[in-house]
Amino acid sequence: MANQIADFFRLKPEEQAVAGAADHIKKFWDPRMKVKMAAHLAHGGDGLNPLALKAATLACKPATGQ
Amino acid sequence: MSVHTTIDRGTPERQAAQMITLEIDGKSVTVSAGTSLMRAASLVGMDVPKLCATDSLEAFGSCRLCLVEIEGRRGTPASCTTPAEAGMKVTTQNAKLAKLRRGVMELYISDHPLDCLTCAANGDCELQDMAGVVGLRDVRYGYDGENHIHQEKDESNPYFTFDPSKCIVCSRCVRACEEVQGTFALTIDERGFASHVSPGMNEDFLDSECVSCGACVQACPTATLMEKSIIQHGTPERSVITTCAYCGVGCSFEAELQGNTVVRMTPNKDGKANHGHSCVKGRFAWGYATHKERITKPMIRAKITDPWREVSWEEAINHAASEFKRIQKKYGRGSVGGITSSRCTNEETFLVQKMIRAAFGNNNVDTCARVCHSPTGYGLKTTFGTSAGTQDFDSVDETDVMLVIGANPTDAHPVFASRMKKRLREGGKVIVIDPRKIDLVRTPHVEASYHLPLKPGTNVAMVNAIAHTILTEGLENKTFIAERVDTADFQIWADFIRGEQNSPENMAKVTGVPASEVRAAARLYAKGPNSAIYYGLGVTEHSQGSTMVIGMANLAMLTGNIGRRGVGVNPLRGQNNVQGACDMGSFPHELSGYRHVSEDGPRHLFEKDWGVTLDPEPGLRIPNMFDAAIDGTFLGLYVQGEDIAQSDPNTKHVQTALTAMECIVVQDLFLNETALYAHVFLPGSSFLEKDGTFTNAERRISRVRKAIPPMAGLADWEATMALSNALGYPMNYKHPSEIMDEIARLTPTFAGVSFDRIDELGSVQWPCNERAPEGTPIMHIGGFVRGKGKFELTEYVPTEERVGPRFPLILTTGRILSQYNVGAQTRRTENSTWHEEDVLEIHPHDAEDRGIRDGDRVAIMSRSGETSLHARISERMQPGVVYTTFHHPGSGANVVTTENSDWATGCPEYKVTAVEVRPTNRWSQWQEEYEDFKDIALRIGDPKVAAE
């Protein structure tokens, strides 16, 4: 899904594209999905395209342990 | 005894700038030019006797009962076909006219059964009424001459009979079929005394092209065409005006009753969405409400393999609440959630999402729009600033070119389709973009100017090619663009869309549609002058569903086709209250009125009103709920009026998720497929049993009125309220009108809406507030809700679902006229006469390649799963594409569909599944397991007895 989101924004200048995709993830993903993605990123983010990787990194924070 | 209160003025209303004053029976009357004398007379209270005239049909002038005299003119012209002229002096009643009318009636009655006392139309028969009005006392010719009295009844249609012995050959039924419905299934065959109404080529009604919309029955002035329910029960005693609970057209109906038994549903002539028309579902398929499988007692069980145990409402509610609390205590606040229904009222939907946000304390609420029109919300909000269609239905009357994309209105939105077909007969044009040859491509008196049969999954390629053509050929509306859109965004978009990659020639390789056809269609749309886009789930249910909605909005802005009558971007909503469910804050990221939960201002407004702190983070969407259930973090679900186990894609995944949950509460009319996995069943109430409102595809808020008491004792909103109270969050509404008052208080676009206001106006389209106290039929006039319109880039990205050697065909799914959604309602009516099972439509070439004959059982396999259906060989499909419906649970259509979804909203890609099809002689493994499990999971009764 993150790759698909990134695909929508990929024709924009990179900064805008990353911000757009990250904003979409922030607005529409449940916190546990973001935590799951953060864990995936912590393991290298395998399978994510470069834009999705940057956007997900911006949008998804690791679990706080609460 | 008729319970209708509307007046039939005989001929349709005319709108004209020129007004004419004349005198009728000494009374002066001023009418629009073109108004008939019959209508003018009716307006001054002088109803001229009539039989072949009714104000839903154009004048015909055949019955010769409505004769009048006009001063200074010879003869006695028919008042229905004579237009009013300035200064006319008309006489509608005198001895000469009375004698003529009696003579006409004498002829009619000489060939009519004299069985009034035992006739089903006794007391509701225009022939009977007219015999009385003209003072007919005798028939001089006797009754022994040649006649039609012993002709046989046609009872083939499950809902109405055709008794030719009672027919006066007034042609009202034939004209209704032509003018109102636009099917042309009926004709008058032969001539003179032999002339008779003929369905099709002298077939019976069931075998003819008749679509059972009921327009002919409605128009019939005698008992010739008569509802079987009226024959069975007799005429109604009272009626209640309410709104249909089927598709997103939202037709207004009169529920006609004897005591608390519904005996007929009649389309309301004053209904602003349907103007007195109906389809086979709304008109006739209401028997499910009292079907024997209806569950009217709450039930609980510990495990889904246990039999259900009937309990009191109190026990069921307390059990559900304690289970939700237990789960939250064990797994956390976010471990439970709920799903609202597009089949429930706005008030009920609002209440469910309120309970989830306030009592559960999270935003884990979603709605079935997730799997249908969620991309509409995203796409139209991005471009125009609001998540809704732009027009009212009446707007189509001024449309020159309709662009119908991924919608099949004659099946899914039949009443609006009739309006479209009427406009096409008047000279409008239609372009159809659809993989299938739908009825709007070619049926009697309808022929699409262009049919672009694209490959499923290539909508965005197509819309880009159309935009490319318009822009590169200089057909864009430069003035509109300069004034109404963000020009910087437009320039970026224009640079992109002009690129050769978007040319029709290049995209032809993707879409499979010749560039010349695409260019010609693009020119037609651009030149309109009034062009309107109508679309359905063939747009939204794709991996690029939201991108396509944006693409269509771009197209409308590019050509200036937005912000006036006759144009616009119009989603044809699947279910009756999809628009309303979305408006009411059913999505996990939005409060009512489409305000994001992270926005402090709106959230604080709700917090203050509800007395709770709300979570500013979005909750889980339906597909994410399933994933979280399998992950073990989402274990409790309240489902009101939806059947996710049947309607959502990749059934096996859904079943795994539902099985993993610890408490599922299903509130529904029937033990549906989701109830197989439920632990608490709360009996639902049908639309006939409650008060509330539905909002249709044109943003029209209409009243749902309680016609009969809830069969289970509580309306759905009352059950939700009880659950909320048991969870510890108090709700104390006395009536749904109080819930609407709260919605209005918290939702700016609904600020002027109340039950009183709706009753006053009949219905109202949001936004309804201080700026638009009577509602807003057309949006974005003079400016967009977001200010300037926003062009967004819409690059075509192929779906990941690809055909290949293993799965070489594309399966696309949809619905048909007689069934509705998961079929829970229509399968429990006589509508199954037309569609008793889901079949797989396959092109003859694909069938021949596989040795498949019409009617063979075939296995359909995808990477998700396998099911089996009977095959129907059909050239409606293009080679390489197969089609089925999902109305019957045992079909397992969604066992085959995948979890691919729209990038923005997660709306499933139902329209593109790579499959293989081969002959088989057995059910699939899933189907066999389903039948076995169903037998276990649906048991009701004492566990010990059930186990024996």
Short mmCIF file of C-alpha atoms in Angstrom, two decimals, chain A residues 1-13 16 20-21 23-34 36 59, chain B residues 334-335 364 378 496 543 547 550 589 596 617-621 624 628 631 633-634 792-793 795 797 800 901-904 906:
data_model
loop_
_atom_site.label_atom_id
_atom_site.label_comp_id
_atom_site.label_asym_id
_atom_site.label_seq_id
_atom_site.Cartn_x
_atom_site.Cartn_y
_atom_site.Cartn_z
CA MET A 1 0.00 0.00 0.00
CA ALA A 2 2.84 2.44 0.81
CA ASN A 3 4.32 1.80 -2.62
CA GLN A 4 0.95 2.48 -4.26
CA ILE A 5 0.60 5.72 -2.30
CA ALA A 6 4.07 6.76 -3.36
CA ASP A 7 3.22 5.95 -6.98
CA PHE A 8 0.43 8.51 -6.93
CA PHE A 9 2.77 11.27 -5.83
CA ARG A 10 5.86 10.28 -7.78
CA LEU A 11 5.51 12.83 -10.60
CA LYS A 12 5.74 15.74 -8.19
CA PRO A 13 9.09 17.26 -7.16
CA GLN A 16 6.49 17.51 -2.36
CA GLY A 20 2.33 14.23 0.10
CA ALA A 21 2.74 10.50 0.59
CA ASP A 23 0.75 13.18 4.91
CA HIS A 24 -1.55 10.59 3.36
CA ILE A 25 -0.17 7.85 5.63
CA LYS A 26 -0.49 10.09 8.68
CA LYS A 27 -4.08 11.00 7.86
CA PHE A 28 -5.41 7.58 6.95
CA TRP A 29 -3.43 4.90 8.76
CA ASP A 30 -4.34 3.62 12.19
CA PRO A 31 -1.48 4.00 14.71
CA ARG A 32 -0.85 0.25 14.86
CA MET A 33 -0.30 0.20 11.10
CA LYS A 34 2.24 2.98 11.47
CA LYS A 36 4.05 -2.02 12.14
CA ALA A 59 5.07 9.30 8.81
CA GLY B 334 -8.30 -0.09 20.27
CA SER B 335 -9.17 -3.78 20.25
CA ASN B 364 -12.37 2.11 14.78
CA TYR B 378 -11.31 11.15 -1.61
CA PHE B 496 1.80 16.17 -17.87
CA SER B 543 -6.39 -0.02 -7.51
CA THR B 547 -7.04 8.50 -9.22
CA ILE B 550 -9.71 12.79 -9.74
CA HIS B 589 -10.55 9.36 9.96
CA HIS B 596 -10.61 14.98 9.97
CA GLU B 617 -5.65 9.48 15.45
CA PRO B 618 -7.56 7.69 12.66
CA GLY B 619 -8.93 4.25 13.42
CA LEU B 620 -8.93 1.01 11.46
CA ARG B 621 -10.57 0.63 8.08
CA ASN B 624 -7.26 -3.29 8.36
CA ALA B 628 -5.54 -6.69 12.96
CA ASP B 631 -2.64 -10.28 14.20
CA THR B 633 -5.00 -6.90 18.22
CA PHE B 634 -8.64 -6.47 17.15
CA GLU B 792 -4.11 16.72 -9.71
CA LEU B 793 -1.73 14.55 -11.69
CA GLU B 795 -0.49 8.98 -13.95
CA VAL B 797 -0.24 2.88 -13.01
CA GLU B 800 -0.58 -5.52 -9.90
CA SER B 901 -7.27 -2.21 -3.37
CA ASP B 902 -7.37 1.48 -4.15
CA TRP B 903 -4.17 3.17 -3.08
CA ALA B 904 -5.90 6.01 -1.24
CA GLY B 906 -8.41 0.67 0.50
#
